[in-house]
Tab-separated table of C-alpha atoms in Angstrom:
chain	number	residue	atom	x	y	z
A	7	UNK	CA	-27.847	64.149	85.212
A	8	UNK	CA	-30.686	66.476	83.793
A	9	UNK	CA	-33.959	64.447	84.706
A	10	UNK	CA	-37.347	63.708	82.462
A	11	UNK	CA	-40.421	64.103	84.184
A	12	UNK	CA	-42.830	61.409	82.767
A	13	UNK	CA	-45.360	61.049	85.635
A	14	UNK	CA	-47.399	63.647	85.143
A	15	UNK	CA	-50.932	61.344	85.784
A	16	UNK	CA	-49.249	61.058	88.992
A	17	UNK	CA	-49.287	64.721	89.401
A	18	UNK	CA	-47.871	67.560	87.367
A	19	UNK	CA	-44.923	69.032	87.020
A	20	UNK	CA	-43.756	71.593	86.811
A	21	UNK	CA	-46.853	73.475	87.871
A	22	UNK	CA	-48.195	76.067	85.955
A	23	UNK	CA	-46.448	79.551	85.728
A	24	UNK	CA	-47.761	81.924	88.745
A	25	UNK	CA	-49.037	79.367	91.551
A	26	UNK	CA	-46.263	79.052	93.616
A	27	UNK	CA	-46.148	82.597	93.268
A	28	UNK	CA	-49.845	83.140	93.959
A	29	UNK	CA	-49.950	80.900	97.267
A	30	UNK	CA	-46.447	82.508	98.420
A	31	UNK	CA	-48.119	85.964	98.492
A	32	UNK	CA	-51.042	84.763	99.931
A	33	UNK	CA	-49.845	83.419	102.997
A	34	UNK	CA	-47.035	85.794	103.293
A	35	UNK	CA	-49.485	88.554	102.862
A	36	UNK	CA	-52.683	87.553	103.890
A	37	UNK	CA	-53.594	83.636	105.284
A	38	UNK	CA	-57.413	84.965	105.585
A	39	UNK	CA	-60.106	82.366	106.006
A	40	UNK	CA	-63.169	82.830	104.893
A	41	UNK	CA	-66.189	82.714	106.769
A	42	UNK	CA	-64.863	83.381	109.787
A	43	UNK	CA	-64.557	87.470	109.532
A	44	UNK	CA	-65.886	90.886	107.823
A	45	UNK	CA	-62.257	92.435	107.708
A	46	UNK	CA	-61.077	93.756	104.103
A	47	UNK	CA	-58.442	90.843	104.196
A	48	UNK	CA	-60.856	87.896	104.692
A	49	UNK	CA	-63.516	89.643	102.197
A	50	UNK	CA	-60.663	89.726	99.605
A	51	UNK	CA	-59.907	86.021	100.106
A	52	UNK	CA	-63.923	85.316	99.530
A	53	UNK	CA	-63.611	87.013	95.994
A	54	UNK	CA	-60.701	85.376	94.983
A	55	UNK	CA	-62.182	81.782	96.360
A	56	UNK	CA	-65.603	83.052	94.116
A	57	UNK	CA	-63.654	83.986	91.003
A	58	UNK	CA	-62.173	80.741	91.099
A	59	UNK	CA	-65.051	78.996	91.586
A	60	UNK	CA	-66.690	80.793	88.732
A	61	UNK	CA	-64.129	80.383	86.447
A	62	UNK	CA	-64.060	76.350	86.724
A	63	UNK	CA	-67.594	76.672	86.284
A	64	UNK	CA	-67.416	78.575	82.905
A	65	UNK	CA	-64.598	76.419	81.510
A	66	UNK	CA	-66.427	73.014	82.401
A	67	UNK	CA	-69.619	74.185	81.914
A	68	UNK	CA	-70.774	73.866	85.145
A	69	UNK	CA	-74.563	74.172	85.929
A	70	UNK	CA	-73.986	77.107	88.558
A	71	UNK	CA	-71.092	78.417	90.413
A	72	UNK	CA	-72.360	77.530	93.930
A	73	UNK	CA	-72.436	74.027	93.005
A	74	UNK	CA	-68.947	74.093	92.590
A	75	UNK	CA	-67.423	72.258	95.603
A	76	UNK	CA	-63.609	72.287	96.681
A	77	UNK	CA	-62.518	69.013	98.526
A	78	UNK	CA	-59.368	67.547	99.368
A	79	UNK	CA	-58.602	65.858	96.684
A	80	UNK	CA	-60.069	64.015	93.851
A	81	UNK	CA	-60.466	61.034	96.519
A	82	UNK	CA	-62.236	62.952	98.676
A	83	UNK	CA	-64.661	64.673	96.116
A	84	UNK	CA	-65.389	60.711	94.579
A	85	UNK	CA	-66.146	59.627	98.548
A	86	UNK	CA	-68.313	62.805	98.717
A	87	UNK	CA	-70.212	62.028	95.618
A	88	UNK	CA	-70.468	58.255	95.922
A	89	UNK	CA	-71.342	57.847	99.928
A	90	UNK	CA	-73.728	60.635	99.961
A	91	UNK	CA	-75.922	58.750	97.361
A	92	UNK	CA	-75.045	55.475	97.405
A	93	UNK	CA	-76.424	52.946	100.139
A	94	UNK	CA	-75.865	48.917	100.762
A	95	UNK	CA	-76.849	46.398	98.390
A	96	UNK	CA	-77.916	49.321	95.631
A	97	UNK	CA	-76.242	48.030	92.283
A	98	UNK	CA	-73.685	50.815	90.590
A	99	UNK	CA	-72.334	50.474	86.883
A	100	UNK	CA	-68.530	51.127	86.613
A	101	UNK	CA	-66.304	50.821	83.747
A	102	UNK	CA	-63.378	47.738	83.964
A	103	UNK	CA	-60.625	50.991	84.060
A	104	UNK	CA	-61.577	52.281	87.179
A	105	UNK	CA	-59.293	53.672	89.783
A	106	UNK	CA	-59.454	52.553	93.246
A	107	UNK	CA	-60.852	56.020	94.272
A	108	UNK	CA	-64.141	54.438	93.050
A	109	UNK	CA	-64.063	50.976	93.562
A	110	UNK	CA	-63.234	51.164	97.428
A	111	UNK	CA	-65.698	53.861	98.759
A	112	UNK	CA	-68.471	51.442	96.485
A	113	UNK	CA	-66.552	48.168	98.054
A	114	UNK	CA	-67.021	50.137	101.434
A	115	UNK	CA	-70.470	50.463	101.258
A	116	UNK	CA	-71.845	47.124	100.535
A	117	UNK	CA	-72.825	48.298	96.978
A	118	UNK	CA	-73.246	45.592	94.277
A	119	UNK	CA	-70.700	46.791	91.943
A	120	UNK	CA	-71.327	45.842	87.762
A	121	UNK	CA	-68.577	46.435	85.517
A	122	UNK	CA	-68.970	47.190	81.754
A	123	UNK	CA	-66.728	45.109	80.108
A	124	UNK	CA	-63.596	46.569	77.954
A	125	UNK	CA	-62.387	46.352	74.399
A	126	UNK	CA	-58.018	45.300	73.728
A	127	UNK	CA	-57.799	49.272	74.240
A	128	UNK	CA	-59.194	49.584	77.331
A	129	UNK	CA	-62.222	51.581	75.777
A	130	UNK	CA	-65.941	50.417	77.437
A	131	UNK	CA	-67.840	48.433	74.984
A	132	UNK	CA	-71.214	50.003	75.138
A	133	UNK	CA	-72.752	47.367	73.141
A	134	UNK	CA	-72.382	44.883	76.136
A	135	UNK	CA	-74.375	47.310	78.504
A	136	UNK	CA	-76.415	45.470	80.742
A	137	UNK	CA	-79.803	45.098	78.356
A	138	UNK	CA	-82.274	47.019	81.680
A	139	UNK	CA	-80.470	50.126	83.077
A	140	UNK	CA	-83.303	51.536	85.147
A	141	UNK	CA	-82.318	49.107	88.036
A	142	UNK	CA	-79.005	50.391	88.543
A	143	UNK	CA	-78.932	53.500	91.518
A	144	UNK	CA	-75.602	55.516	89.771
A	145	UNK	CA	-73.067	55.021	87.220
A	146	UNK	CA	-69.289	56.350	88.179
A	147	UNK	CA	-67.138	56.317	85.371
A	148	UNK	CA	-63.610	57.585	84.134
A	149	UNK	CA	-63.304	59.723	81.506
A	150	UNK	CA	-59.579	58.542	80.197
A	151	UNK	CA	-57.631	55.269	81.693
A	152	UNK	CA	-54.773	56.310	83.792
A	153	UNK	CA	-53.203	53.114	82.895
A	154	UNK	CA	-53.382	53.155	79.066
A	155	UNK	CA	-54.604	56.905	78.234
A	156	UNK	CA	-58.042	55.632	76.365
A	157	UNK	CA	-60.410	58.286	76.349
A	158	UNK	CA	-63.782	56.773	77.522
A	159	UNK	CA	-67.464	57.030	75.580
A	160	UNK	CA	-69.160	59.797	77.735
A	161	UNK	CA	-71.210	61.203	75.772
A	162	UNK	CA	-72.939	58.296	73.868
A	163	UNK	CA	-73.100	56.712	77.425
A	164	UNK	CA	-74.547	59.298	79.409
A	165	UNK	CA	-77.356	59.661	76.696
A	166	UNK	CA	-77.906	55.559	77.184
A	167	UNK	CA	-78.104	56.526	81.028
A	168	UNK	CA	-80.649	59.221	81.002
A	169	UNK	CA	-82.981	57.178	78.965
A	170	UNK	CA	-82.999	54.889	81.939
A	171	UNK	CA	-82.877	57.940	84.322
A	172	UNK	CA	-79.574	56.905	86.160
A	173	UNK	CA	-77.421	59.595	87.511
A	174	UNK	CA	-73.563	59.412	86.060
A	175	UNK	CA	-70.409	60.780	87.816
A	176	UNK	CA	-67.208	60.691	85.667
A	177	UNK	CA	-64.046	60.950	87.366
A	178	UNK	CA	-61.700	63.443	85.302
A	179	UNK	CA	-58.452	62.681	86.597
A	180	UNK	CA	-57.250	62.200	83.186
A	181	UNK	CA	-59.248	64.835	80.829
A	182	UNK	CA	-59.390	67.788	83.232
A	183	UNK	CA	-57.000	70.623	81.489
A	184	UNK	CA	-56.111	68.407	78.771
A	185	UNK	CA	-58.564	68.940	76.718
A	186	UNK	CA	-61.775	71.006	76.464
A	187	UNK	CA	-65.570	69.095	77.299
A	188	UNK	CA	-68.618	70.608	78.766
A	189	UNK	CA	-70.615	68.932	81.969
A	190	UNK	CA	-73.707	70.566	80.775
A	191	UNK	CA	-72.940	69.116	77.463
A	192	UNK	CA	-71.982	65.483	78.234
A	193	UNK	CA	-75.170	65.729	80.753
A	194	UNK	CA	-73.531	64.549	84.213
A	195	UNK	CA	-74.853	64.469	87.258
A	196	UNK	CA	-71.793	64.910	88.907
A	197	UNK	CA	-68.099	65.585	87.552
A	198	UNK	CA	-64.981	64.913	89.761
A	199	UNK	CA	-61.256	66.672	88.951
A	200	UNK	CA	-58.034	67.137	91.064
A	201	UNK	CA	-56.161	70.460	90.370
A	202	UNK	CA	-52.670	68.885	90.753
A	203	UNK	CA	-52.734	67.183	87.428
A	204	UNK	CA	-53.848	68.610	84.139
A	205	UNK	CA	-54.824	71.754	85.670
A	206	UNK	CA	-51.161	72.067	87.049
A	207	UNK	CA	-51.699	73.582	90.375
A	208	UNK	CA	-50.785	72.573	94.148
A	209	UNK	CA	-51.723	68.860	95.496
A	210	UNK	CA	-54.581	68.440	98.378
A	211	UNK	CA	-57.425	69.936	96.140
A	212	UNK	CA	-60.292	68.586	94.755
A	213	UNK	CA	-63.270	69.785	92.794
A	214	UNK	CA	-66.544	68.529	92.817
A	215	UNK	CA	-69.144	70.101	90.288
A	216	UNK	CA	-72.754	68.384	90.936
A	217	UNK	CA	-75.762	69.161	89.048
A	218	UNK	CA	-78.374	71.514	91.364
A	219	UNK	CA	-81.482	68.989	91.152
A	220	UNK	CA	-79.074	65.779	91.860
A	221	UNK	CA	-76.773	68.112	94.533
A	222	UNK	CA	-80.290	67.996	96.641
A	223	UNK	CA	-80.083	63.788	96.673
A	224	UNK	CA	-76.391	63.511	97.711
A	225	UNK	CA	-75.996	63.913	101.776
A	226	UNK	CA	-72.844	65.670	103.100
A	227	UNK	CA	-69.676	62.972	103.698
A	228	UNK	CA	-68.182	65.705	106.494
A	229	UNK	CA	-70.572	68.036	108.329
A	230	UNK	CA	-69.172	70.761	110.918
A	231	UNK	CA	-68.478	74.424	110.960
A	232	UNK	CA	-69.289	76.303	108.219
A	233	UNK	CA	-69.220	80.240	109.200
A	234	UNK	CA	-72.612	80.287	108.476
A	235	UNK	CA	-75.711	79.347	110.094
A	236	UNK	CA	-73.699	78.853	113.123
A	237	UNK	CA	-76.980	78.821	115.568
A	238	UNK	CA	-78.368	75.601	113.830
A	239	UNK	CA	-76.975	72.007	114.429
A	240	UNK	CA	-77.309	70.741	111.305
A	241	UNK	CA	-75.708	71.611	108.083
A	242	UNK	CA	-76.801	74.501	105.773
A	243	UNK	CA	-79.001	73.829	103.233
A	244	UNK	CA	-77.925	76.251	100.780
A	245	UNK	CA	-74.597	75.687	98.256
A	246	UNK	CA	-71.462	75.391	98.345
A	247	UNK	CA	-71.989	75.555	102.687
A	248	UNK	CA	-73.506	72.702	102.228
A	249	UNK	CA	-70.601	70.177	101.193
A	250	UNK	CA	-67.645	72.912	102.723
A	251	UNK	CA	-67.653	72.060	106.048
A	252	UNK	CA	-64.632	73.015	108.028
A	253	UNK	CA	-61.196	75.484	106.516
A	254	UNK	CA	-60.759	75.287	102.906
A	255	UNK	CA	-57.296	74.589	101.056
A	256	UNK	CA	-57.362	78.267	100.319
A	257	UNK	CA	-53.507	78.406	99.773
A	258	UNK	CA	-54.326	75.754	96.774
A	259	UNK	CA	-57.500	76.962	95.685
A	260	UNK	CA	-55.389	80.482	95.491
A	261	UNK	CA	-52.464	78.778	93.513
A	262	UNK	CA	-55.558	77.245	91.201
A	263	UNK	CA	-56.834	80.899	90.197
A	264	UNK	CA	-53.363	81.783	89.148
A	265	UNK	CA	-53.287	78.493	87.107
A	266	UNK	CA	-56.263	78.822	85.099
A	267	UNK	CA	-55.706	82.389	84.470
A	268	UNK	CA	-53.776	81.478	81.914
A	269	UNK	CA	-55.329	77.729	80.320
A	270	UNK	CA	-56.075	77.377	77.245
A	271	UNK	CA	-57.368	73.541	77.165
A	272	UNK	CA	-57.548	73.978	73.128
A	273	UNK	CA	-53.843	74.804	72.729
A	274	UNK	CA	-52.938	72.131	75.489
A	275	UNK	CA	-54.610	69.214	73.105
A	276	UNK	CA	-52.789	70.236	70.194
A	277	UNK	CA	-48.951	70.499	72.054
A	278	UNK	CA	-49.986	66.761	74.022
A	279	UNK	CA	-51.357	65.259	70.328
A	280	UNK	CA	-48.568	66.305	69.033
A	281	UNK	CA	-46.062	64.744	71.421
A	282	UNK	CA	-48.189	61.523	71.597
A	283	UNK	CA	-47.808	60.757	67.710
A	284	UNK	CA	-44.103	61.126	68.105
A	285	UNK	CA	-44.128	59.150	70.948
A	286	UNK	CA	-46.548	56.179	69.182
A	287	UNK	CA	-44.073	55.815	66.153
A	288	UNK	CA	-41.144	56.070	68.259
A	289	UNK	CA	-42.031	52.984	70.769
A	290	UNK	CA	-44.077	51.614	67.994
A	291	UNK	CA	-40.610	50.425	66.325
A	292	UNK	CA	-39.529	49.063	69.068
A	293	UNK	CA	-39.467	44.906	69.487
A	294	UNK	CA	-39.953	42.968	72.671
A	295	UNK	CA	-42.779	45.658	74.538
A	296	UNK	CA	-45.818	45.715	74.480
A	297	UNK	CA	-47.804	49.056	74.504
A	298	UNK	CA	-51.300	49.557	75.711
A	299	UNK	CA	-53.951	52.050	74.746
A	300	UNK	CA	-56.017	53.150	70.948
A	301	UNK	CA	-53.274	53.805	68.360
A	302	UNK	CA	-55.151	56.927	67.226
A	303	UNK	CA	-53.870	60.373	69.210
A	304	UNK	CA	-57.644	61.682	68.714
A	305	UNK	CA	-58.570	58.769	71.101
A	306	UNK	CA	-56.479	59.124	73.702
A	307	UNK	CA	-54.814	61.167	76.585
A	308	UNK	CA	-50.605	61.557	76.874
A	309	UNK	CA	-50.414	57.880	79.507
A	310	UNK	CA	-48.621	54.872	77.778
A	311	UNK	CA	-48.171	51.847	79.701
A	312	UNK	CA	-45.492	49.684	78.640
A	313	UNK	CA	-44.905	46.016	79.360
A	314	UNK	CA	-41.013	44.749	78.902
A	315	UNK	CA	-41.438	41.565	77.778
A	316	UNK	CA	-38.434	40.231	78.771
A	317	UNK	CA	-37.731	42.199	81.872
A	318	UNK	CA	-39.098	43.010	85.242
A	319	UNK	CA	-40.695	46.575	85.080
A	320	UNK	CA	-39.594	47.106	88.336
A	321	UNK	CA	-35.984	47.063	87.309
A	322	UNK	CA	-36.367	49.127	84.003
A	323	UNK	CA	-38.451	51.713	85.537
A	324	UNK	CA	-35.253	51.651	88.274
A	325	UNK	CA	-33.007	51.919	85.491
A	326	UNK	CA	-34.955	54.492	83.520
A	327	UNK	CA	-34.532	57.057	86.209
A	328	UNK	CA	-30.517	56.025	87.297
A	329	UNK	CA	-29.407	55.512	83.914
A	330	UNK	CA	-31.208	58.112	81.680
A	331	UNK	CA	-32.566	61.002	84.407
A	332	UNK	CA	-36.450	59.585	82.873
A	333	UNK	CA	-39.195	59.295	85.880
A	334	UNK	CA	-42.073	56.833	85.206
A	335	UNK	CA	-44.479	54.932	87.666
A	336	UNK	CA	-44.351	51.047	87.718
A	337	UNK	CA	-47.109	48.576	89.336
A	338	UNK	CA	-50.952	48.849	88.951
A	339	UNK	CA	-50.955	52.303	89.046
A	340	UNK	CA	-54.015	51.940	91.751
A	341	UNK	CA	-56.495	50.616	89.140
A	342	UNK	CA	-55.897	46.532	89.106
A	343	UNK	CA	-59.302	46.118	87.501
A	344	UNK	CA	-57.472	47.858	84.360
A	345	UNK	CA	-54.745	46.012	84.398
A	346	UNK	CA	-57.244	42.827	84.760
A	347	UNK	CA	-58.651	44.221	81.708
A	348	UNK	CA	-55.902	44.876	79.558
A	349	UNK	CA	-53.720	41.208	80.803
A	350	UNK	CA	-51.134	42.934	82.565
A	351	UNK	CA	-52.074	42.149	86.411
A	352	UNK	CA	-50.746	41.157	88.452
A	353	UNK	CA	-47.351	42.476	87.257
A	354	UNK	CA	-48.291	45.637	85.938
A	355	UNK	CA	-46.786	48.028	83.625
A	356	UNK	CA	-44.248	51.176	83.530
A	357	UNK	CA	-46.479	53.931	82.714
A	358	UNK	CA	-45.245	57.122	80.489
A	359	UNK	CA	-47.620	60.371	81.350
A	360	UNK	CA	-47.295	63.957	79.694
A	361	UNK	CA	-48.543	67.084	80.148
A	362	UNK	CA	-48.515	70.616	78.123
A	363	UNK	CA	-45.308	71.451	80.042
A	364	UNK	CA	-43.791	68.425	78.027
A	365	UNK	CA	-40.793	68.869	75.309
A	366	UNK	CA	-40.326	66.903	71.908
A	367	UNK	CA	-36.511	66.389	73.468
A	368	UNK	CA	-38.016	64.627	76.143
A	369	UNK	CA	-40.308	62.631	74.492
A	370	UNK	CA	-37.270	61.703	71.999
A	371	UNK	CA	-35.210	61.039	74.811
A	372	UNK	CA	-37.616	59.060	76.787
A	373	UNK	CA	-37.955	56.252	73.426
A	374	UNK	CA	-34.355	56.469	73.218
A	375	UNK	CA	-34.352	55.022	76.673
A	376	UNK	CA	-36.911	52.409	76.035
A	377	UNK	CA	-35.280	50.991	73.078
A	378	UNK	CA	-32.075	50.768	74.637
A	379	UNK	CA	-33.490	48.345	77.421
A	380	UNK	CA	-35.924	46.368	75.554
A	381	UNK	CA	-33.737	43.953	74.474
């Protein structure tokens, strides 16, 4: 049976052409660190480590290339952000959609944790901001729902957030290499991304883009060797040493160049818009579910959740993949505040995802699917 890959805000697949490729050569050929020697080899990995860092700084309009920090995941570049800033007791705004990559590090920490309530959409009502801003130490925020693809008020919110001169980190699980946005332009503080999802490269990397003055405020989450400034005990002050303690995922950050050699955010958008209004009249027919999310394909990402009325999602995600070859994700999708939100916890939802690597046969056949076990 031919299978549909529908999970894709899980992680991507199938990656983007030339990164299994890239990271074959790489440590077939050449498995340099960097840091840790002068030979040609080692130097060569450096570039290609700089090139990529400078080219997620120009297509995210990153501040400066050195502030452009690779991590071990998303996870790991949210902890970064969050514990080197955050302390006990401080109070932190967070949308009602978040992931549980930022509610547990806050959770962790003893942080007072505020939640900006959510529309039927799952979109933050920003008229039902707390009415005094200033007191809050950070906001960390998603920019699209990875339970029912809403794409978040940034902008307008990080403009509400300067006024009152609090920091904001948005998490861009979602957003990253689906569409084209600017950090300079939304004016964040800090912005978050994995490379296995939109971006389609390898899993275990993370990217972490901070702002130079706010980079200064944030403490390192992992300190140790660095290749540089080895007499000194402490960490370096400069960037990126500062938050790249210990060997890089250069094998992934070398499959990540090859990917975004060839993105083109703008043409991804159109191909995902495209499948998600086929998608939305296609389910939208369909009695007995119920579908989460804005109706409007300018106002949302390619992640449908889908409740079965009358069945357990369990089973029809379980019979979506032995009967038809389709592969979902069922539960709470590690975000139970947006499933709070949206009145589908604690039973959750089967969750559709696309990416640009998506076909309009699969999307067809994926509907297909759903209205034949709906009833």
């Amino acid at each position: 049976m031919k299978t549909v890959y529908l999970d894709n805000a899980a992680t991507s697949f199938p990656k983007a052409e030339g990164v299994s490729d890239a990271i074959k050569a790489f440590l077939d050929e050449s498995c340099a660190n960097i840091g840790r020697g002068s030979y040609v080899r080692a130097q060569e990995t450096a570039l290609s480590v700089l090139e990529t860092r400078e080219q997620i700084c120009r297509l995210f309009g990153c501040p400066s290339a050195k502030h452009v920090i690779f991590t071990g995941g998303l996870t790991a570049a949210l902890n970064t952000v969050i514990k080197g800033f955050v302390r006990k007791g401080d109070r932190v705004l967070v949308s009602s959609m978040e992931h549980n990559s930022v509610i547990r590090p806050l959770v962790q920490i003893g942080a007072s944790i505020i939640r900006i309530p959510a529309d039927a959409n799952g979109v933050s009502d920003l008229a039902r901001l707390p009415e005094e801003l200033s007191g809050f130490r950070l906001c960390v925020h998603t920019y699209a729902s990875n339970v029912c693809g809403a794409i978040q008020p940034i902008g307008a919110l990080s403009h509400r957030l300067k006024e009152a001169g609090v920091p904001l980190i948005v998490d861009a699980a979602q957003t990253a290499g689906h569409f084209p946005f600017s950090m300079k332009e939304l004016g964040l503080s800090a912005l978050c991304m994995p490379a296995h999802k939109g971006l389609r490269a390898a899993q275990g990397l993370g990217i972490l883009c901070l702002d130079p003055e706010f980079a200064d405020s944030v403490d390192p989450l992992i300190v140790g060797g660095t290749g540089s400034v080895s007499q000194s005990e402490r960490m370096p002050a400069f960037y990126p040493d500062r938050f790249e303690a210990g060997t890089l995922n250069i094998p992934g950050i070398i499959g990540l160049n090859a990917a975004l050699q060839s993105a083109d955010f703008r043409l991804n958008r159109t191909h995902e818009m495209k499948l998600m209004e086929m998608f939305g009249l296609l389910i939208g027919e369909i009695p007995l579910i119920r579908v989460f999310g804005p109706n409007d394909p300018d106002c949302r990402v390619g992640v449908y959740s889908v409740d079965f009325v009358r069945h357990d999602n369990a089973d029809i995600a379980d019979r979506l993949e032995t009967e038809y070859g389709i592969l979902t994700r069922c539960g709470l999708h590690c975000s139970p505040d947006a499933h709070r939100a949206l009145g589908t916890f604690p039973h959750g939802t089967v969750r559709f995802s696309f990416s640009s690597a998506t076909t309009e046969d699969e999307i067809r056949a994926a509907a297909e699917a759903v209205r034949k076990l709906a009833p």
